[in-house]
């Protein structure tokens, strides 16, 4: 009660004080000036609150640019060429433009919680002809300790899941021309040295315990390969990181030559078509992707199992685990109906269809693996930075997929 | 015991407040003031920074500022905004010539001679550079997007001139033409690199900006040249609270009428980015004193322009974040399509996206909530709408003409659209309260007044006005009624003889119109006797 009385007394005192100041004046101007003179006695700098202070520091220091600068030592979520299924990973290293921005060097190391590793060195002249031409060379070492394998073909069994280790050293040179905006033509030439070993995921058997070289061609011996890629791309998406209109088409031809064992050489062709059809001012988008990869072994050669294309996982048929189906040829289709809930969130209903086959002619539209589900995509106008997809329909349960990147 | 103590304290408070009221006159001899006397020296004010992200979060989720919607704090006794470091009465208080409209804040002709690039603009979303012209003046140069040539520069020039006419402090914004061969990169010019570090600026950095800009067939670039504001930059102001380091800033910003009324001008001109980031306080010298001047700037996202692209359809129709439409859209799998998404717009690139058919001023919204707009009342909006009403059709035509669009459809469409939007603004907000304006009492006791809504052509005359006269005791703040409510059909009435003895009199005026119930809200006009008759000294549209 005393607190109440004291409080009311303070209010009264405040009124007296305030009015006392006002009463002393004879004019409006004097009244206002007196109020200002009173304030002048209590001036203090603006003091932002705690959250605003933090955000001001973020604005000023731009911590993302600090830890992942264009030039300098960097640390990033994820790393270059990080494979699907490798889990949360981080990369870091050093990168810098050289010779007055005529050249660029990148040195990078990456690792995931599943112990996937990358070492990479890249030197390039990326800004030739005003950025229209790029040449470069890259050396990488990949360590994939637990890639999944279920056997080959569309009838492989979930229960046959095993895992294997794949190490790969690669050196390649590249030349890329960008004759006009959205058009890219290029080639890569390189050598690689893959090496297969026992998988390190103890939750599943290692591959060699369940499969032999017939079930997993290339298991017993891995030669060095020389390879040549020729590729072209047309890209007229409005925002590549969060496309709402336009299209993206790529075609890649690859020749993998096994000059050591002459047993595993092959050619492959990969075609990818993405189309984004907007309605209602891009607030609704039908997004469609078709992707086909065919391989063509040289003479009596085989495509090694670790180079065979796969479907399943967050970027293909989402009701299945990563790498669930694997064979020489794959095709899959994704159709998404996306709608903007608000400018920071898109939702999507999706369906995926796909299959694998030993020969291109065996890719059977009548027997497609399928998925359907719903997705939440948190985005800016330019990029999807997080997505959560719930997928089912494949007969292997419900998949809850989170990724810090777009589907396509 | 507790109740007795409380009662005693309340009685004491009442007595003190009552005695204060008795001693504080409602009207001082210098009322109504035309200028807010900002006499304190503000030279110790320091530069502040406002986080754009925090501004968005604070205003979207934290409900910043005062919650109480009360009468604007900075108005004078006749319900007007006195001139100040925030606002200068222009079209609201006097006729402006077309030349004045067209000249706006401009005091020169824009950048001249050869231009020296001194840096690359890192603030804001619009690509740009800073230059120094031959006279040494510094300008911020902003470009039009390639998809919409002339759009952003045209919108910014037009809106700057109109906001100037309304009374706000704005920069000098000029349309200019840039030729690459008229540029040089200044020795010592720097820019921020990708990592936010300063580095020397090169020609290729200029070219990178030009690459993204709309280019004319002759190779030149039409640009907006915004002259550096005079004075020392102090950072943006917030739309609530006061600057604690500015002694003259005593009225909470959310209670300033010119900031509350800004929603009306913003709705008319589709200024969706009306927020802290697009304001700038500067320390200037006025009458020999250092004062903080509060400027509005960056009108690139007005009319149909979204600065770097055509204005988004959401602009003006919905906040960036609104829970209800978001949830409905989520739950209906997108089958619910917000109605503003389907609004058609003309295909005129220089205009972008602005229209008048779907526009409903009372539903218009900036990108995110603004505390001053939230507290904006009918009398604040009426004040601003009265200013809009003073902008004639000829003035609109002339100002749109300063956008110098090469496509005549752009000029024509913008004029037509602004005139229709103007009419809707006036209909919404001149009719939102009692529209009686300019009450005057002659020496012979004849009261005359105007009806702003009728005069603006957005309402028919009322069935009648009713007027009640009182003597007013300025010392005790007491009214003594001397007549019952008298009805007149014209906007004039004779005061009863009984009032003439008094030093102050008041007339309580209401208008009666079946379509506009808000007109019946009582407006009280106060007159003070002067040697020549009576002078309007007070006006309360909404107490």
XYZ file of C-alpha atoms in Angstrom, chain B:
543
model
C -6.838 2.865 5.752
C -5.430 1.984 2.347
C -8.485 3.401 0.578
C -8.254 6.621 2.635
C -4.597 7.143 1.696
C -5.304 6.563 -1.960
C -8.239 8.921 -1.890
C -6.168 11.591 -0.168
C -3.436 11.338 -2.718
C -5.915 11.543 -5.577
C -7.579 14.598 -4.074
C -4.173 16.243 -3.714
C -3.373 15.372 -7.302
C -6.715 16.744 -8.502
C -6.198 19.987 -6.600
C -2.713 20.422 -7.937
C -3.772 19.615 -11.480
C -6.795 21.860 -11.135
C -4.765 24.759 -9.877
C -2.326 24.209 -12.694
C -5.090 24.258 -15.237
C -6.358 27.513 -13.818
C -2.973 29.133 -14.184
C -2.110 27.791 -17.639
C -3.922 29.703 -20.331
C -5.109 27.807 -23.339
C -3.982 30.618 -25.582
C -0.838 32.644 -25.174
C -0.511 36.103 -26.668
C 1.643 34.812 -29.520
C -0.770 32.016 -30.466
C -1.131 30.668 -33.053
C 2.558 30.393 -33.687
C 3.594 30.107 -37.327
C 7.086 28.901 -36.528
C 8.229 26.543 -33.836
C 11.014 28.469 -32.133
C 13.853 25.955 -32.073
C 16.259 28.202 -30.213
C 18.557 25.704 -28.550
C 22.031 25.095 -29.847
C 22.273 21.559 -31.226
C 25.956 21.602 -32.095
C 26.719 18.686 -29.770
C 24.542 16.272 -31.685
C 26.371 13.129 -32.740
C 25.992 10.964 -35.783
C 23.754 7.961 -35.175
C 23.270 4.806 -37.133
C 20.057 2.899 -37.560
C 20.033 -0.739 -38.527
C 17.666 -1.284 -41.451
C 17.090 -4.847 -40.308
C 16.301 -3.725 -36.786
C 13.964 -1.068 -38.125
C 12.061 -3.759 -40.028
C 11.938 -6.158 -37.071
C 11.127 -3.489 -34.520
C 8.278 -2.035 -36.492
C 6.924 -5.362 -37.710
C 7.035 -7.300 -34.466
C 7.859 -5.058 -31.510
C 5.218 -2.370 -31.994
C 7.660 0.480 -31.441
C 6.682 3.877 -30.135
C 3.835 5.227 -28.041
C 0.654 3.184 -28.068
C -1.721 6.009 -27.221
C -3.374 7.747 -30.109
C -3.775 11.308 -28.929
C -3.868 14.648 -30.650
C -0.668 15.498 -32.499
C 1.784 17.164 -30.140
C 3.489 19.680 -32.375
C 0.520 21.462 -33.916
C -0.258 25.063 -33.084
C -3.545 26.202 -31.586
C -5.282 26.414 -34.976
C -4.547 22.775 -35.763
C -1.749 23.548 -38.196
C 1.886 22.495 -38.278
C 4.170 25.444 -37.621
C 7.331 25.752 -39.675
C 10.235 23.939 -38.100
C 13.348 21.953 -38.808
C 10.982 19.220 -39.959
C 8.566 21.066 -42.137
C 8.019 24.331 -43.985
C 4.494 25.291 -44.944
C 4.323 25.767 -48.673
C 1.278 24.741 -50.710
C -0.619 24.156 -47.476
C -0.514 27.803 -46.510
C -0.214 29.791 -49.707
C -0.662 29.520 -53.429
C 2.368 28.237 -55.277
C 3.052 29.114 -58.864
C 3.612 26.366 -61.388
C 7.203 27.558 -61.627
C 7.635 27.024 -57.902
C 6.264 23.498 -58.185
C 8.556 22.719 -61.064
C 11.608 24.212 -59.411
C 10.960 22.369 -56.153
C 13.994 22.324 -53.897
C 16.345 22.919 -56.802
C 18.535 25.964 -56.511
C 20.746 25.326 -59.519
C 20.692 23.343 -62.712
C 22.352 20.119 -61.656
C 25.884 18.933 -62.284
C 27.811 20.878 -64.908
C 30.936 20.479 -67.002
C 33.091 17.409 -66.690
C 32.270 14.965 -63.945
C 34.871 13.375 -61.737
C 33.887 10.041 -60.216
C 34.762 10.088 -56.529
C 33.277 6.794 -55.414
C 30.736 4.084 -55.918
C 27.480 4.191 -54.012
C 27.300 1.407 -51.465
C 24.086 2.423 -49.674
C 20.681 1.455 -50.936
C 19.657 -0.949 -53.644
C 20.109 1.312 -56.647
C 23.439 1.098 -58.448
C 25.232 4.399 -58.504
C 28.324 6.505 -58.222
C 29.254 9.768 -56.566
C 30.682 12.551 -58.676
C 32.086 16.045 -58.293
C 31.188 18.462 -61.058
C 33.273 21.333 -62.345
C 31.982 23.671 -59.666
C 33.059 21.243 -56.963
C 29.514 20.209 -56.003
C 29.093 16.584 -55.013
C 26.183 14.569 -56.416
C 24.934 11.035 -55.936
C 24.255 9.580 -59.362
C 21.574 6.911 -59.660
C 20.686 4.990 -62.790
C 17.561 3.505 -64.277
C 17.287 -0.275 -64.560
C 17.787 -1.692 -68.048
C 14.283 -3.145 -67.982
C 12.659 0.201 -67.233
C 14.490 3.127 -68.793
C 13.511 6.529 -67.347
C 11.348 4.944 -64.640
C 13.287 5.393 -61.395
C 14.806 8.744 -62.328
C 11.451 10.081 -63.487
C 9.636 8.875 -60.374
C 12.267 10.311 -58.079
C 12.285 13.728 -59.697
C 8.496 13.975 -59.704
C 8.039 12.791 -56.138
C 10.835 14.973 -54.792
C 9.139 18.047 -56.207
C 5.773 17.073 -54.774
C 7.152 16.261 -51.324
C 8.896 19.614 -51.415
C 5.627 21.346 -52.263
C 3.923 19.526 -49.382
C 6.479 21.092 -47.047
C 9.168 18.510 -46.334
C 12.901 19.048 -46.482
C 14.199 17.123 -49.484
C 17.403 17.095 -51.518
C 17.901 18.805 -54.845
C 17.306 16.027 -57.346
C 18.049 16.667 -61.001
C 17.613 14.724 -64.186
C 20.926 14.700 -66.024
C 22.635 12.872 -68.841
C 25.915 11.098 -68.356
C 28.352 10.311 -71.131
C 31.226 8.011 -70.378
C 33.613 10.299 -72.244
C 32.588 13.150 -69.950
C 33.728 11.222 -66.890
C 37.058 10.820 -65.250
C 37.932 8.785 -62.202
C 39.290 11.070 -59.513
C 42.698 10.433 -58.088
C 42.035 8.927 -54.699
C 38.536 7.693 -55.607
C 37.722 4.665 -53.523
C 34.962 2.142 -53.252
C 34.096 -0.805 -51.106
C 35.172 -4.137 -52.551
C 33.178 -7.351 -52.271
C 34.338 -7.697 -48.689
C 33.448 -4.175 -47.587
C 37.029 -2.929 -47.628
C 37.942 0.341 -49.276
C 40.046 0.003 -52.375
C 41.027 2.347 -55.195
C 38.333 2.757 -57.792
C 39.101 1.939 -61.428
C 37.410 2.494 -64.741
C 36.193 -1.072 -64.800
C 34.299 -0.390 -61.565
C 32.507 2.480 -63.263
C 31.844 0.246 -66.241
C 30.393 -2.417 -63.959
C 27.791 0.109 -62.803
C 27.114 1.330 -66.332
C 26.701 -2.264 -67.480
C 23.625 -2.614 -65.264
C 22.088 0.707 -66.254
C 19.623 1.646 -68.979
C 21.501 3.255 -71.850
C 20.166 5.621 -74.476
C 20.591 4.950 -78.174
C 23.230 7.671 -78.407
C 25.291 5.928 -75.737
C 24.436 8.358 -72.961
C 22.795 7.447 -69.677
C 19.855 9.294 -68.202
C 20.553 9.608 -64.481
C 19.217 11.116 -61.333
C 21.759 13.510 -59.820
C 21.043 14.107 -56.163
C 23.006 16.985 -54.729
C 24.695 16.365 -51.432
C 22.522 17.790 -48.671
C 24.026 20.811 -46.986
C 25.309 20.384 -43.461
C 26.833 17.561 -41.521
C 25.094 14.203 -41.930
C 23.826 12.827 -38.620
C 22.147 9.615 -39.715
C 18.466 8.753 -40.135
C 15.668 9.700 -37.770
C 13.261 7.192 -36.313
C 9.533 7.508 -36.664
C 9.072 7.364 -32.902
C 10.675 8.904 -29.846
C 13.024 11.847 -29.962
C 16.726 12.300 -30.508
C 18.091 12.329 -26.959
C 21.010 14.517 -28.047
C 18.958 17.194 -29.820
C 17.591 19.792 -27.381
C 15.075 21.053 -29.933
C 13.566 17.631 -30.528
C 10.926 17.573 -27.795
C 7.913 16.109 -29.573
C 7.903 12.331 -29.961
C 8.124 11.710 -33.668
C 5.079 9.442 -33.709
C 3.132 12.414 -32.371
C 4.370 14.855 -34.989
C 1.568 15.689 -37.366
C 3.778 16.018 -40.437
C 5.004 12.458 -39.863
C 1.526 11.115 -39.140
C 0.156 12.907 -42.186
C 2.975 11.578 -44.310
C 0.867 8.448 -44.828
C -1.525 10.492 -46.959
C 1.178 11.813 -49.264
C 2.845 8.415 -49.360
C -0.413 6.720 -50.307
C -1.044 9.202 -53.080
C 2.439 8.799 -54.530
C 2.862 5.131 -53.589
C 5.949 5.854 -51.492
C 6.153 2.394 -49.958
C 9.675 2.773 -48.600
C 8.840 5.510 -46.149
C 11.074 4.454 -43.287
C 14.099 5.479 -41.262
C 16.602 4.388 -43.867
C 15.160 6.914 -46.287
C 15.589 9.866 -43.996
C 18.606 11.871 -42.979
C 19.193 14.358 -40.200
C 21.746 17.024 -40.992
C 23.348 19.611 -38.751
C 22.908 23.010 -40.367
C 23.261 26.599 -39.286
C 20.049 28.576 -39.180
C 19.865 32.142 -37.887
C 23.333 31.704 -36.475
C 22.393 28.575 -34.499
C 23.272 24.962 -35.092
C 20.036 23.036 -35.617
C 19.212 19.545 -36.765
C 17.282 19.501 -40.031
C 15.211 16.439 -40.727
C 15.157 15.433 -44.389
C 13.245 12.886 -46.396
C 15.240 11.367 -49.194
C 15.388 8.555 -51.717
C 12.116 8.670 -53.606
C 13.259 6.070 -56.126
C 10.604 3.665 -54.894
C 7.586 5.842 -55.564
C 4.874 5.954 -58.211
C 5.402 2.848 -60.373
C 9.081 2.518 -59.664
C 10.672 -0.061 -57.424
C 14.092 1.547 -57.976
C 15.787 -1.414 -59.648
C 12.676 -2.868 -61.227
C 9.026 -2.035 -61.671
C 7.283 -1.586 -58.343
C 6.196 -4.874 -56.774
C 2.496 -5.601 -56.761
C 2.583 -5.968 -52.998
C 3.814 -2.412 -52.523
C 1.089 -0.321 -50.962
C -1.202 -3.301 -50.529
C 0.385 -5.427 -47.842
C 3.242 -5.282 -45.390
C 6.263 -7.452 -46.065
C 5.011 -9.658 -43.244
C 1.344 -10.109 -42.434
C 0.249 -13.217 -40.596
C -3.324 -13.514 -41.811
C -2.870 -13.558 -45.586
C 0.261 -15.647 -45.124
C -1.577 -18.323 -43.164
C -4.539 -18.306 -45.520
C -2.213 -18.705 -48.488
C -0.321 -21.495 -46.768
C -3.393 -23.402 -45.698
C -5.220 -23.128 -49.014
C -2.170 -24.446 -50.875
C -1.960 -21.186 -52.716
C -5.487 -21.403 -54.082
C -6.216 -18.189 -52.249
C -4.625 -15.524 -54.390
C -4.281 -12.130 -52.789
C -6.507 -9.807 -54.834
C -3.737 -7.285 -55.491
C -1.764 -9.923 -57.350
C -4.373 -9.923 -60.100
C -4.503 -6.166 -60.621
C -3.677 -5.258 -64.227
C -1.040 -2.654 -65.056
C -0.247 -0.968 -68.349
C 2.806 -2.069 -70.265
C 4.660 1.226 -70.119
C 8.235 0.551 -68.948
C 8.917 4.164 -68.000
C 5.970 4.056 -65.604
C 6.442 0.665 -63.949
C 3.534 -0.377 -61.766
C 1.089 2.153 -60.420
C -2.625 2.270 -60.963
C -5.706 4.000 -59.674
C -8.657 1.642 -60.146
C -7.819 -0.825 -57.373
C -6.177 1.804 -55.156
C -7.983 2.393 -51.871
C -6.169 5.040 -49.865
C -7.512 3.988 -46.488
C -6.057 0.506 -47.031
C -2.714 1.654 -48.390
C 0.345 0.424 -46.480
C 4.073 1.058 -46.601
C 6.491 -1.884 -46.705
C 6.223 -2.341 -42.978
C 4.384 -0.615 -40.136
C 5.351 2.927 -39.273
C 4.695 4.128 -35.704
C 3.654 7.597 -36.829
C 1.223 6.149 -39.349
C -0.193 3.811 -36.727
C -1.110 6.750 -34.511
C -2.318 8.876 -37.395
C -5.838 10.122 -36.676
C -8.601 11.543 -38.826
C -7.493 15.128 -38.080
C -3.894 14.333 -39.079
C -5.030 12.812 -42.340
C -7.434 15.662 -42.939
C -4.565 18.116 -42.538
C -2.491 16.264 -45.107
C -5.416 15.741 -47.467
C -6.050 19.507 -47.379
C -2.520 19.978 -48.650
C -3.075 17.408 -51.386
C -6.253 19.272 -52.337
C -4.197 22.405 -52.851
C -2.124 20.705 -55.546
C -3.990 21.641 -58.700
C -4.429 19.524 -61.794
C -2.163 21.949 -63.644
C 0.487 21.511 -60.971
C 0.268 17.730 -61.268
C 0.662 17.999 -65.035
C 3.602 20.350 -64.731
C 5.408 18.253 -62.138
C 4.892 15.016 -64.054
C 6.298 16.879 -67.031
C 9.563 17.282 -65.152
C 9.966 13.506 -65.451
C 10.760 14.225 -69.122
C 9.564 10.854 -70.381
C 10.255 10.219 -74.039
C 7.176 8.002 -74.269
C 4.172 10.361 -74.205
C 2.033 7.506 -72.907
C 4.063 7.563 -69.707
C 3.342 11.217 -69.019
C -0.303 10.887 -69.913
C -0.805 7.752 -67.846
C 0.955 9.149 -64.796
C -1.032 12.380 -64.875
C -4.321 10.526 -65.221
C -3.395 8.019 -62.529
C -2.238 10.638 -60.055
C -5.376 12.692 -60.572
C -7.658 9.729 -59.957
C -5.622 8.680 -56.917
C -5.720 12.265 -55.693
C -9.481 12.314 -55.881
C -9.686 9.054 -53.949
C -7.306 10.398 -51.307
C -9.420 13.505 -50.892
C -12.672 11.552 -50.797
C -11.301 9.231 -48.121
C -9.671 11.720 -45.837
C -11.445 15.050 -46.304
C -14.645 13.227 -45.433
C -13.146 11.348 -42.505
C -13.874 14.124 -40.034
C -15.610 17.494 -39.869
C -14.367 19.245 -43.057
C -15.020 22.823 -41.973
C -11.986 25.009 -42.633
C -10.974 28.638 -42.471
C -13.533 29.852 -39.934
C -13.507 33.642 -39.643
C -15.454 36.037 -37.494
C -15.925 39.568 -38.759
C -16.057 42.622 -36.564
C -19.815 42.636 -37.019
C -20.064 39.074 -35.756
C -20.565 37.282 -39.054
C -19.059 33.822 -38.954
C -17.940 32.411 -42.292
C -16.150 29.182 -43.132
C -15.466 26.801 -45.980
C -16.098 23.112 -46.431
C -12.899 21.484 -47.698
C -14.614 18.347 -48.980
C -17.226 20.282 -50.929
C -14.620 22.651 -52.282
C -12.471 19.719 -53.416
C -15.434 18.239 -55.249
C -15.528 15.032 -53.220
C -18.841 15.707 -51.477
C -22.037 17.603 -51.955
C -23.012 20.383 -49.580
C -24.381 19.243 -46.232
C -28.048 19.446 -45.327
C -27.177 21.955 -42.618
C -24.565 23.191 -40.241
C -25.270 23.617 -36.557
C -23.431 26.199 -34.498
C -23.308 26.757 -30.773
C -21.688 29.893 -29.333
C -19.847 30.231 -26.063
C -17.908 32.804 -24.198
C -14.525 31.402 -23.372
C -12.492 32.182 -20.280
C -8.879 31.708 -21.310
C -7.601 31.770 -17.754
C -9.975 29.168 -16.374
C -10.404 27.261 -19.652
C -14.159 27.422 -19.122
C -16.871 27.714 -21.738
C -20.074 29.574 -21.007
C -22.739 28.764 -23.539
C -24.646 31.751 -24.784
C -26.827 30.076 -27.388
C -28.433 26.808 -28.149
C -27.375 24.962 -31.269
C -28.461 27.021 -34.262
C -28.945 25.494 -37.709
C -27.896 27.191 -40.933
C -27.866 25.892 -44.475
C -25.143 28.169 -45.724
C -21.576 28.352 -44.487
C -22.185 31.574 -42.599
C -23.953 32.529 -39.428
C -24.424 35.597 -37.275
C -23.027 35.416 -33.778
C -25.373 36.405 -30.935
C -24.777 39.839 -29.452
C -24.161 38.256 -26.070
C -20.700 37.161 -27.041
C -19.313 40.563 -27.871
C -18.418 41.412 -24.317
C -16.052 38.508 -24.065
C -12.354 38.619 -24.926
C -12.498 35.079 -26.295
C -15.439 33.336 -27.928
C -15.840 29.896 -29.335
C -18.103 28.448 -31.977
C -18.880 24.769 -31.959
C -19.637 23.804 -35.542
C -21.023 20.572 -36.852
C -21.996 19.601 -40.379
C -24.786 17.181 -41.178
C -24.648 15.015 -44.270
C -26.343 11.634 -44.560
C -23.418 10.129 -46.461
C -20.723 11.483 -44.178
C -21.534 10.819 -40.519
C -18.017 11.913 -39.487
C -18.905 15.464 -40.486
C -21.079 15.684 -37.393
C -18.056 15.547 -35.111
C -17.890 18.887 -33.359
C -15.227 21.307 -34.485
C -14.531 24.157 -32.125
C -13.165 27.473 -33.363
C -11.863 30.065 -30.930
C -11.649 33.774 -31.669
C -9.791 36.459 -29.787
C -10.923 40.032 -29.807
C -8.474 42.403 -31.458
C -8.702 46.115 -32.062
C -9.900 45.347 -35.590
C -12.397 42.672 -34.732
C -11.779 38.981 -34.144
C -8.865 36.718 -34.958
C -8.938 32.959 -35.151
C -6.777 31.778 -32.290
C -7.811 28.183 -31.875
C -9.271 25.295 -33.791
C -9.934 21.816 -32.515
C -11.023 19.426 -35.232
C -10.707 16.338 -33.084
C -9.930 17.119 -29.430
